[in-house]
PDB file of C-alpha atoms in Angstrom:
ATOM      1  CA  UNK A   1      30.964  23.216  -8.160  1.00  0.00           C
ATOM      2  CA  UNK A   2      27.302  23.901  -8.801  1.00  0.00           C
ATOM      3  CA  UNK A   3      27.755  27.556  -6.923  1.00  0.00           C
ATOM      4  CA  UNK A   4      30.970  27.991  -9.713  1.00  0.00           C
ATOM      5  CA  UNK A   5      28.618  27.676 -12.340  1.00  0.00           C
ATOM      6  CA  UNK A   6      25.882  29.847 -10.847  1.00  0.00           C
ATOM      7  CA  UNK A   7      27.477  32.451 -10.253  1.00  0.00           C
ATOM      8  CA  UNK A   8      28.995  32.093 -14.162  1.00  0.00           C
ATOM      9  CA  UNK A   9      25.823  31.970 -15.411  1.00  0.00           C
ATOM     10  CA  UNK A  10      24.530  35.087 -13.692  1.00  0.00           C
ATOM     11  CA  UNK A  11      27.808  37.011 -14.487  1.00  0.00           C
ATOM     12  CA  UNK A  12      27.505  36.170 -18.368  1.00  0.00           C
ATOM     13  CA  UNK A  13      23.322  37.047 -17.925  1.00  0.00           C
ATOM     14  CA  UNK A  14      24.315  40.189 -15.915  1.00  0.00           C
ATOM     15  CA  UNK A  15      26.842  42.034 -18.306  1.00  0.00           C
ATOM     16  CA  UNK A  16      24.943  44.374 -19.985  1.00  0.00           C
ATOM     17  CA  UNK A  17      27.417  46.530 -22.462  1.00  0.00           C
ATOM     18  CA  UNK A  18      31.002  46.777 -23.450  1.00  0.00           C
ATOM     19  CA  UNK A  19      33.309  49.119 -23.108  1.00  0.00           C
ATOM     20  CA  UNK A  20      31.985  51.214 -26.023  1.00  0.00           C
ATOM     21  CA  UNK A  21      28.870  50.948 -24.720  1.00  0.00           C
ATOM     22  CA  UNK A  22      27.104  48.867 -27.291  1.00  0.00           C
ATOM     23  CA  UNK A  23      25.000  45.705 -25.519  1.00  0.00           C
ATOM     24  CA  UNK A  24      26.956  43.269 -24.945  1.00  0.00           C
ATOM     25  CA  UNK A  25      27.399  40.000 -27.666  1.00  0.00           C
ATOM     26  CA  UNK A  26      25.979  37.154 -24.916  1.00  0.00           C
ATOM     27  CA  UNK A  27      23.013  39.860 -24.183  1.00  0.00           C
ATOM     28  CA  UNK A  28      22.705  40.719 -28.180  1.00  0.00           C
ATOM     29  CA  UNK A  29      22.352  36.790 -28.662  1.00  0.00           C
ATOM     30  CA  UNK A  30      20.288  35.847 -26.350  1.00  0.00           C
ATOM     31  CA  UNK A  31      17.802  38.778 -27.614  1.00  0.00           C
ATOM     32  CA  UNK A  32      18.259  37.889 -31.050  1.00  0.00           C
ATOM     33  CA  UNK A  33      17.627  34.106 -30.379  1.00  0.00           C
ATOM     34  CA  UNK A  34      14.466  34.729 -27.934  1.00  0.00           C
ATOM     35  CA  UNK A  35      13.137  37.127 -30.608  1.00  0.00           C
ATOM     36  CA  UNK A  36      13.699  34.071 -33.467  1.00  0.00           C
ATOM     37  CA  UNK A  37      11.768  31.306 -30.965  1.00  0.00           C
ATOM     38  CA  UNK A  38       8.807  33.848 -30.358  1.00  0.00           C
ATOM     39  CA  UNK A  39       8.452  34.334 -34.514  1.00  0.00           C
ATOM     40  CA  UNK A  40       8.388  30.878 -34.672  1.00  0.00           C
ATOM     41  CA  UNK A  41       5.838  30.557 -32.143  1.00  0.00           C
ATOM     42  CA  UNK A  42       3.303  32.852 -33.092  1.00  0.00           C
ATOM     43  CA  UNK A  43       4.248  32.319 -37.348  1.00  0.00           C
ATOM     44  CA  UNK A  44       4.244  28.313 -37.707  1.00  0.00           C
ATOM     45  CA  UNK A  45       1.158  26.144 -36.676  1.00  0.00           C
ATOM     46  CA  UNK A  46       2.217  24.169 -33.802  1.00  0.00           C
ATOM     47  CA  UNK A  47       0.196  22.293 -30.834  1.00  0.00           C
ATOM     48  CA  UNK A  48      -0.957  24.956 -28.136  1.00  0.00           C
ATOM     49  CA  UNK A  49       1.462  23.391 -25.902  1.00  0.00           C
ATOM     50  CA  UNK A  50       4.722  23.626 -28.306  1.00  0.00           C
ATOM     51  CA  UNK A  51       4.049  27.004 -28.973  1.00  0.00           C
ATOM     52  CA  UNK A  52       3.595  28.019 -24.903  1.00  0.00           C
ATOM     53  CA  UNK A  53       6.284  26.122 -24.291  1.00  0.00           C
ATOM     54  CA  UNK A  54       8.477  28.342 -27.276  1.00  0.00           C
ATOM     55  CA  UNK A  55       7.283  31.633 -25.556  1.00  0.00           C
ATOM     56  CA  UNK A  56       8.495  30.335 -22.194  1.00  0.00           C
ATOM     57  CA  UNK A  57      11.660  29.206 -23.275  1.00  0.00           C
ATOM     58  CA  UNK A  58      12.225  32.656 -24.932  1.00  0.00           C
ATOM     59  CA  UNK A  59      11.108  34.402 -21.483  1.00  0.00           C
ATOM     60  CA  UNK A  60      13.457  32.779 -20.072  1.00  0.00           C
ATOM     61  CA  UNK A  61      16.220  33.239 -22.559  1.00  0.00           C
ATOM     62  CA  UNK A  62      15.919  37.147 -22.772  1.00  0.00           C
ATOM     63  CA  UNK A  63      15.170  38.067 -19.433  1.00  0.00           C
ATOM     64  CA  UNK A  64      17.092  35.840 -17.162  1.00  0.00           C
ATOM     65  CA  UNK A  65      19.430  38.398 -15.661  1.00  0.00           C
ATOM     66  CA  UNK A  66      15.786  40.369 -14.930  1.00  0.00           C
ATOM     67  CA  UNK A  67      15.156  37.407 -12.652  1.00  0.00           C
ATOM     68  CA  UNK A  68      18.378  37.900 -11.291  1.00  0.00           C
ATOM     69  CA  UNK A  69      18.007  41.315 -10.567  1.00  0.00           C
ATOM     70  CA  UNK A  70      14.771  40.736  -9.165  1.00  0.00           C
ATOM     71  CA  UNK A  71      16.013  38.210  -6.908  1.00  0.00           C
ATOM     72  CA  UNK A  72      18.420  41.153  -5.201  1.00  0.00           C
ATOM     73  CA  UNK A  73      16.221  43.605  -5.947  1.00  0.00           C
ATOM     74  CA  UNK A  74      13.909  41.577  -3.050  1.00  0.00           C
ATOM     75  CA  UNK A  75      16.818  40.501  -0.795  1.00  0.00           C
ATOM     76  CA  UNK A  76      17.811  44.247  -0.493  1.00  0.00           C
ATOM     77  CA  UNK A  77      14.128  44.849   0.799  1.00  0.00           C
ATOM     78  CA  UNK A  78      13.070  47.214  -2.637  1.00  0.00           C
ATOM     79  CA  UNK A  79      10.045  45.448  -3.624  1.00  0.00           C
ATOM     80  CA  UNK A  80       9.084  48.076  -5.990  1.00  0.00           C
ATOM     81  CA  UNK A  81      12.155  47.855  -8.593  1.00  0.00           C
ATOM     82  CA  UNK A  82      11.562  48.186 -12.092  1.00  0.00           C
ATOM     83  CA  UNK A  83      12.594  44.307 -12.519  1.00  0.00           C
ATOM     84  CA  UNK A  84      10.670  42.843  -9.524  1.00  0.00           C
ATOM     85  CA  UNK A  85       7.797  44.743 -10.992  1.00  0.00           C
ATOM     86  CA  UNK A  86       8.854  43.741 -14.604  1.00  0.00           C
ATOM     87  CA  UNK A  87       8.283  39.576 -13.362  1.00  0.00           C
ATOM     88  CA  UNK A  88       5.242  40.052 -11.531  1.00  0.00           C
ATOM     89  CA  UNK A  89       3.681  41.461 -15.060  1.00  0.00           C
ATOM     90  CA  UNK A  90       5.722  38.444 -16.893  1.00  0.00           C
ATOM     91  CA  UNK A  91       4.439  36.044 -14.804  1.00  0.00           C
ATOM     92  CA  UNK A  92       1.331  36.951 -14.443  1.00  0.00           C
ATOM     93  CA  UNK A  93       0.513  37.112 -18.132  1.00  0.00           C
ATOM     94  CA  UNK A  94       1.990  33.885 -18.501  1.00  0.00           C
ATOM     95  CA  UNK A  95      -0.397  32.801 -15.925  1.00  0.00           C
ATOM     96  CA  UNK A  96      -3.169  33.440 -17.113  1.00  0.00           C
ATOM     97  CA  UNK A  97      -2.581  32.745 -20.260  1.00  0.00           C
ATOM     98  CA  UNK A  98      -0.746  35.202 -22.501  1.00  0.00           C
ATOM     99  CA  UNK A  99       2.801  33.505 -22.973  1.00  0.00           C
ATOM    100  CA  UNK A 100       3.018  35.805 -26.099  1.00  0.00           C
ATOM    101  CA  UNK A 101       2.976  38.898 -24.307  1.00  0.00           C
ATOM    102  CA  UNK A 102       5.448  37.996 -21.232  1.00  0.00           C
ATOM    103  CA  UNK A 103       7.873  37.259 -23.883  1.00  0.00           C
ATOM    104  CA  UNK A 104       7.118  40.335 -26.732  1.00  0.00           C
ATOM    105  CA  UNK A 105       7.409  42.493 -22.842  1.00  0.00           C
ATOM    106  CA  UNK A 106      10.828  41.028 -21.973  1.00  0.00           C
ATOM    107  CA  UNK A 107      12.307  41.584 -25.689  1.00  0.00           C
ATOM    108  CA  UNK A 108      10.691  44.955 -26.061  1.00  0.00           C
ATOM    109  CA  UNK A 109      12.444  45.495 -22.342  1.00  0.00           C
ATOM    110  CA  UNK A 110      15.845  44.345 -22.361  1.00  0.00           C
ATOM    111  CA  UNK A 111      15.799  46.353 -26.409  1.00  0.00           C
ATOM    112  CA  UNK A 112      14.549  49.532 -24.676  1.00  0.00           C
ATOM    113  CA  UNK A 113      17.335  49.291 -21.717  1.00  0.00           C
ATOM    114  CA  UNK A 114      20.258  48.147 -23.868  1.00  0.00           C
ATOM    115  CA  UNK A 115      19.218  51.412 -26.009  1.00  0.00           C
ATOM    116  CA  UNK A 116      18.966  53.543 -23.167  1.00  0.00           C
ATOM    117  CA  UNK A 117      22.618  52.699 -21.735  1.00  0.00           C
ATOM    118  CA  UNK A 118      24.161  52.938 -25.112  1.00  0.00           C
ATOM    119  CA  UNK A 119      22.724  56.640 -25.340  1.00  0.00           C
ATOM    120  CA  UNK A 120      23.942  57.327 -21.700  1.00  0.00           C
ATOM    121  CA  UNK A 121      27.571  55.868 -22.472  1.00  0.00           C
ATOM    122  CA  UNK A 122      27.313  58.001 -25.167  1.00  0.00           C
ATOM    123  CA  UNK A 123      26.656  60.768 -23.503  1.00  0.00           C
ATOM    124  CA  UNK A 124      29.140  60.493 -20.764  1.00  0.00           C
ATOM    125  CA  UNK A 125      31.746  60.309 -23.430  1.00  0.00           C
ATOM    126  CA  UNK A 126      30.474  63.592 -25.269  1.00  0.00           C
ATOM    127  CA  UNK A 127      30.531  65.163 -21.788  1.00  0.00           C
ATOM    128  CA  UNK A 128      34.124  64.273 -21.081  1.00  0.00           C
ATOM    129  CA  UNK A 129      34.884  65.916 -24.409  1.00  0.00           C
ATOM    130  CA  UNK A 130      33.780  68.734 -23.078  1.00  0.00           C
ATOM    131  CA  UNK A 131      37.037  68.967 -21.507  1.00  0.00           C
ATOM    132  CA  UNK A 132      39.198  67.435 -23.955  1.00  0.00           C
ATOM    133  CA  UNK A 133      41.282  70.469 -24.481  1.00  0.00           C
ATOM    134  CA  UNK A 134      41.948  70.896 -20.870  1.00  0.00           C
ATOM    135  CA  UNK A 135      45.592  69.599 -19.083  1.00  0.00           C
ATOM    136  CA  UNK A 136      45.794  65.994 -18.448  1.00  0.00           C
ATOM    137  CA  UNK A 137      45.738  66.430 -15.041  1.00  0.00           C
ATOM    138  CA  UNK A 138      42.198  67.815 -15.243  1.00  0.00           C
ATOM    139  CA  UNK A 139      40.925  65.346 -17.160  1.00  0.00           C
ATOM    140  CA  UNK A 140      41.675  62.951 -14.982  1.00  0.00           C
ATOM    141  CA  UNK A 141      39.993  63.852 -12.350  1.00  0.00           C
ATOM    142  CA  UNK A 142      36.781  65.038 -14.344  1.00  0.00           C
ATOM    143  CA  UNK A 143      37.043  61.683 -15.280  1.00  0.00           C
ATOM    144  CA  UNK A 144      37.359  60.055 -12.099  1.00  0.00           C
ATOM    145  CA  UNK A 145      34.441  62.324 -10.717  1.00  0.00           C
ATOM    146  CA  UNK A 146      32.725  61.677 -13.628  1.00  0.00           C
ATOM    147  CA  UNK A 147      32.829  57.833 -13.557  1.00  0.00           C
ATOM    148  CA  UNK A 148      31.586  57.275  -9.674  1.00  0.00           C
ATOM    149  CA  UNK A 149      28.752  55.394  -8.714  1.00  0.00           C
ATOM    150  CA  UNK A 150      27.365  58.492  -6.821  1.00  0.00           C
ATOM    151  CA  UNK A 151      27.919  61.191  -9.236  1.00  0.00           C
ATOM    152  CA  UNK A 152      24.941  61.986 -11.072  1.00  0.00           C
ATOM    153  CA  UNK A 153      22.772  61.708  -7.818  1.00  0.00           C
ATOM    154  CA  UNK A 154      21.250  65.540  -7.088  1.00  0.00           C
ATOM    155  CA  UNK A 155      18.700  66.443  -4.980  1.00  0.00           C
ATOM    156  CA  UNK A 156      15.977  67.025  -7.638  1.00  0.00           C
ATOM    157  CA  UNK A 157      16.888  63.304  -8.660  1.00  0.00           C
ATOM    158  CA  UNK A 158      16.117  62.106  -5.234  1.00  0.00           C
ATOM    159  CA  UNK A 159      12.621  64.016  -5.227  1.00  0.00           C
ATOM    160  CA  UNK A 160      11.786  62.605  -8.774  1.00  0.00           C
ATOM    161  CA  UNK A 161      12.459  59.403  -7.587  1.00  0.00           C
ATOM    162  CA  UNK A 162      10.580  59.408  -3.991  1.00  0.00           C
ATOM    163  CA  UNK A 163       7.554  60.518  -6.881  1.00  0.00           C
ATOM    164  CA  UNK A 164       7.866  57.559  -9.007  1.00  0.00           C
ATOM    165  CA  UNK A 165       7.664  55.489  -6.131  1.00  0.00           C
ATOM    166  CA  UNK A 166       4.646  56.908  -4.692  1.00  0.00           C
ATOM    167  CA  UNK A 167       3.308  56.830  -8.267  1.00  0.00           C
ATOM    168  CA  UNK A 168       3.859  53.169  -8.465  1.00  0.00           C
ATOM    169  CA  UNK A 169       2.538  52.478  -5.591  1.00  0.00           C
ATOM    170  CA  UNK A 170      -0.525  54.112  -6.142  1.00  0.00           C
ATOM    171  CA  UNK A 171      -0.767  52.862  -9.417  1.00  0.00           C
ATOM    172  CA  UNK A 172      -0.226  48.775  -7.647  1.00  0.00           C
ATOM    173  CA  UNK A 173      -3.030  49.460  -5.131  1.00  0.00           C
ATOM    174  CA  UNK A 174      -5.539  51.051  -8.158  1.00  0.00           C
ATOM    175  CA  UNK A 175      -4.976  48.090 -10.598  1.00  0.00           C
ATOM    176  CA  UNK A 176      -5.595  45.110  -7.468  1.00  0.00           C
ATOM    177  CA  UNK A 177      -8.813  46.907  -6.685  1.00  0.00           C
ATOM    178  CA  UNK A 178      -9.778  47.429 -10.212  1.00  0.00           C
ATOM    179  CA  UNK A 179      -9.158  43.971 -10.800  1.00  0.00           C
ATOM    180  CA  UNK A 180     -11.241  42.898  -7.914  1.00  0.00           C
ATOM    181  CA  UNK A 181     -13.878  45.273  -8.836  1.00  0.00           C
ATOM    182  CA  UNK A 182     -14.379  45.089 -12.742  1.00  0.00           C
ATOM    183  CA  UNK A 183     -15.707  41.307 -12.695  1.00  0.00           C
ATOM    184  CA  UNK A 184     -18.573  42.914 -11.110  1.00  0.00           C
ATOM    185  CA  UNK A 185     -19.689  45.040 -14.128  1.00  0.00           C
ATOM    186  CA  UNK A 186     -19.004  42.658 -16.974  1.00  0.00           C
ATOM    187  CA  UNK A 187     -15.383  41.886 -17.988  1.00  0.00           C
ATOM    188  CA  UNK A 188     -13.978  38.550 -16.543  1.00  0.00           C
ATOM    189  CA  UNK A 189     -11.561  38.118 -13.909  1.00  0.00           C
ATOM    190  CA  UNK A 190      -8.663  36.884 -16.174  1.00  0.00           C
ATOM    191  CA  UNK A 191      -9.475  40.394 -18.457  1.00  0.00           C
ATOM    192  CA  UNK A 192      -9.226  42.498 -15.235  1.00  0.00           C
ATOM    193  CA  UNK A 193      -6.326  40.789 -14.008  1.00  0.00           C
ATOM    194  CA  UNK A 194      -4.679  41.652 -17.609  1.00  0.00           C
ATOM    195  CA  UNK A 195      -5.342  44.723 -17.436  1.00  0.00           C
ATOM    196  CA  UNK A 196      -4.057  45.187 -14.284  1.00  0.00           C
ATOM    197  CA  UNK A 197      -0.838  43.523 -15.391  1.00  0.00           C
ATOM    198  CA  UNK A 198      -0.709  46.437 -17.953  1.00  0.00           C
ATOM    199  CA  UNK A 199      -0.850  48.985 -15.576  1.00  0.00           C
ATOM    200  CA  UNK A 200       1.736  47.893 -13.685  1.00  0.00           C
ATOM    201  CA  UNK A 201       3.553  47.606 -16.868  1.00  0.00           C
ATOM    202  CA  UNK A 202       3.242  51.292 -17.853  1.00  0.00           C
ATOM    203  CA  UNK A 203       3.504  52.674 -14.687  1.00  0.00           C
ATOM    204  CA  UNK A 204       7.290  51.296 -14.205  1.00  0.00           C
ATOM    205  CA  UNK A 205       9.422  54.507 -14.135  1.00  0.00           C
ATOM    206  CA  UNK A 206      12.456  52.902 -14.790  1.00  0.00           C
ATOM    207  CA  UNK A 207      13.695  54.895 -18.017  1.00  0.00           C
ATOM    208  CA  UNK A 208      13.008  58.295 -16.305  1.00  0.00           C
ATOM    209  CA  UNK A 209      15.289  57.296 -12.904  1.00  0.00           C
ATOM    210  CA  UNK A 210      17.756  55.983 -14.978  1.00  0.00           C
ATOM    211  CA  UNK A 211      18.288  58.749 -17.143  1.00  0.00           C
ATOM    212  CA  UNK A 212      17.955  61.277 -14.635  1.00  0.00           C
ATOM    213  CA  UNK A 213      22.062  61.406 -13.861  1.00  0.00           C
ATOM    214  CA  UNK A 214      22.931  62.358 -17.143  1.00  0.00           C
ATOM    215  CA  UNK A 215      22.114  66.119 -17.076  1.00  0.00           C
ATOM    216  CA  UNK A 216      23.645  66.519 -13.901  1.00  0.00           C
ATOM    217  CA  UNK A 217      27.139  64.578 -15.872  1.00  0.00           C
ATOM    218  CA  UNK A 218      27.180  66.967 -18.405  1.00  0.00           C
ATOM    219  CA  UNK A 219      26.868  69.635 -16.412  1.00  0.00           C
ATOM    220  CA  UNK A 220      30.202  69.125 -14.103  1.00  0.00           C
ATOM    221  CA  UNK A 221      31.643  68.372 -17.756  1.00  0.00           C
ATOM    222  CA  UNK A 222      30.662  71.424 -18.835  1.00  0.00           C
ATOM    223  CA  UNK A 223      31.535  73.550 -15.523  1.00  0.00           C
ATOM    224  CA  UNK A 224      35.268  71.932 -15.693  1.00  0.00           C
ATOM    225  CA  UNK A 225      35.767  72.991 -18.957  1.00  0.00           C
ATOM    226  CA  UNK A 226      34.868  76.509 -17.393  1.00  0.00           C
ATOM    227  CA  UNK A 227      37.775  76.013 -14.764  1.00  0.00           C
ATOM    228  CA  UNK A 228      35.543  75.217 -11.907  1.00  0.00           C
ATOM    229  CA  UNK A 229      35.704  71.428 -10.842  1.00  0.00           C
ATOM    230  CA  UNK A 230      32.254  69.995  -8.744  1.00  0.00           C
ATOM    231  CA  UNK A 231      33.289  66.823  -7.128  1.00  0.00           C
ATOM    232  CA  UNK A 232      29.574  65.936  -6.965  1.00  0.00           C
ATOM    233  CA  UNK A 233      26.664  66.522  -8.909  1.00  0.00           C
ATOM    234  CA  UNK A 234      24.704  67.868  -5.626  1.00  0.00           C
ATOM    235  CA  UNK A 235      27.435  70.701  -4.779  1.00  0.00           C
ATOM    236  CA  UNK A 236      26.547  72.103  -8.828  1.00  0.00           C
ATOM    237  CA  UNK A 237      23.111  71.558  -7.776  1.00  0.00           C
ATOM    238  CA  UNK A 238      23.435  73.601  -4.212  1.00  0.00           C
ATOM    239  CA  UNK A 239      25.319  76.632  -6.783  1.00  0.00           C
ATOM    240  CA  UNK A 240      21.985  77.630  -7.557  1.00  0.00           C
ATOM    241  CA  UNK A 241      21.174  78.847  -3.873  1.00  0.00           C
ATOM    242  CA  UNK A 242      24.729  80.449  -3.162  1.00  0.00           C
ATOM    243  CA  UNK A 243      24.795  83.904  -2.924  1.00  0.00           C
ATOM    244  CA  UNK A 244      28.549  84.735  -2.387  1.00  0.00           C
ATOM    245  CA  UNK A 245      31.248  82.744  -4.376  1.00  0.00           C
ATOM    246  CA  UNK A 246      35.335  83.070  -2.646  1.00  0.00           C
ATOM    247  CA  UNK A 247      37.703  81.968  -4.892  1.00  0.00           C
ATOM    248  CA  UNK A 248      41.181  81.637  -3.291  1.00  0.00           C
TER     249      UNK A 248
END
């Protein structure tokens, strides 16, 4: 019974959008509500401990499917994704004492993302219009190609991603040193430490990888409504080295 209404409870905090594309209501409320407790937090004079325990709560409330994606994010070994990355800074700042921040972060995060997949819904759709004069039979299978899991991966989008990565990485192993280090020349540990939780913060690619499929999208859109159908977004890609073309 308790694993029924776990896996309910991450199913309603995973659903992002609906089929228009617009965030979903359960996300929308939870955002609205979080952003409401966090007002009231930092607005109305409350003990210290009320008001930490307001900007936990509203943590909580807006960013528990990032927890949940987190949580796989680890068990599938990537211990650099965007929302593992995303809790270390949230937790951390709560930590050391910045509730107000981990919870302005999560809001400011889950806005940004709900944003971003609205304009990339969007998108898709204006692509598929693309071929909207076409024969039904060609739609469909734009469509299909269109809609896979796979089919706005290219090569350059691999590269770009193996970058960020490296990037992030970097970036980790620059902010633990500089937190180490800057004690030793004046600012205290829990300012270091904050500002290392800020680097991490802004060196999260996760907007750029995300958005990276799109171009490839429009362009098999685009190419169909030419006549020429790419079942992937890598064989457009591998057009740009071909030499001869044989159309039967």
């Amino acid at each position: 019974m308790m694993g029924q209404i776990l896996d309910r409870i991450k199913s309603l905090a995973s659903k992002k959008v609906n089929d228009s594309g617009m965030p979903d209501v359960v996300l929308f409320a939870r955002i609205v509500f979080a952003a409401i407790l966090t007002a009231v937090a930092l607005i109305i004079k409350m003990p210290a401990a009320v008001r930490v325990a307001l900007l936990i709560l509203a943590t909580i409330i807006a960013g528990i499917d990032i927890g949940w994606e987190a949580v796989d994010a680890v068990l599938n070994k990537d211990f650099f994704a965007a929302p593992v990355v995303l809790l270390v800074v949230v937790f951390g700042t709560i930590v050391i004492g910045y509730p107000e921040e981990s919870a302005i972060a999560v809001i400011l995060y889950q806005v940004s993302m709900a944003a971003l997949r609205y304009v990339m819904q969007r998108t898709r759709d204006s692509a598929l219009a693309l071929v909207s004069g076409e024969e039904e039979e060609r739609r469909t299978r734009v469509r299909d190609f269109v809609s896979a899991d796979d089919a706005g991966d290219t090569n350059l989008g691999s590269v770009i991603g193996r970058s960020a990565s490296i990037v992030l990485k970097a970036a980790m192993a620059f902010a633990v040193v500089y937190a180490i280090v800057v004690p030793f020349t004046g600012p205290t540990f829990r300012t270091s430490i904050h500002r290392m939780l800020m680097i991490l913060a802004v060196c999260t690619p996760a907007s750029v990888i995300v958005a990276m499929p799109l171009t490839a999208i429009v362009g098999q859109c685009f190419s169909a409504g030419q006549g020429v159908l790419f079942s992937k977004a890598k064989n457009l890609e591998d057009t740009a080295h071909a030499e001869t073309a044989v159309f039967d």
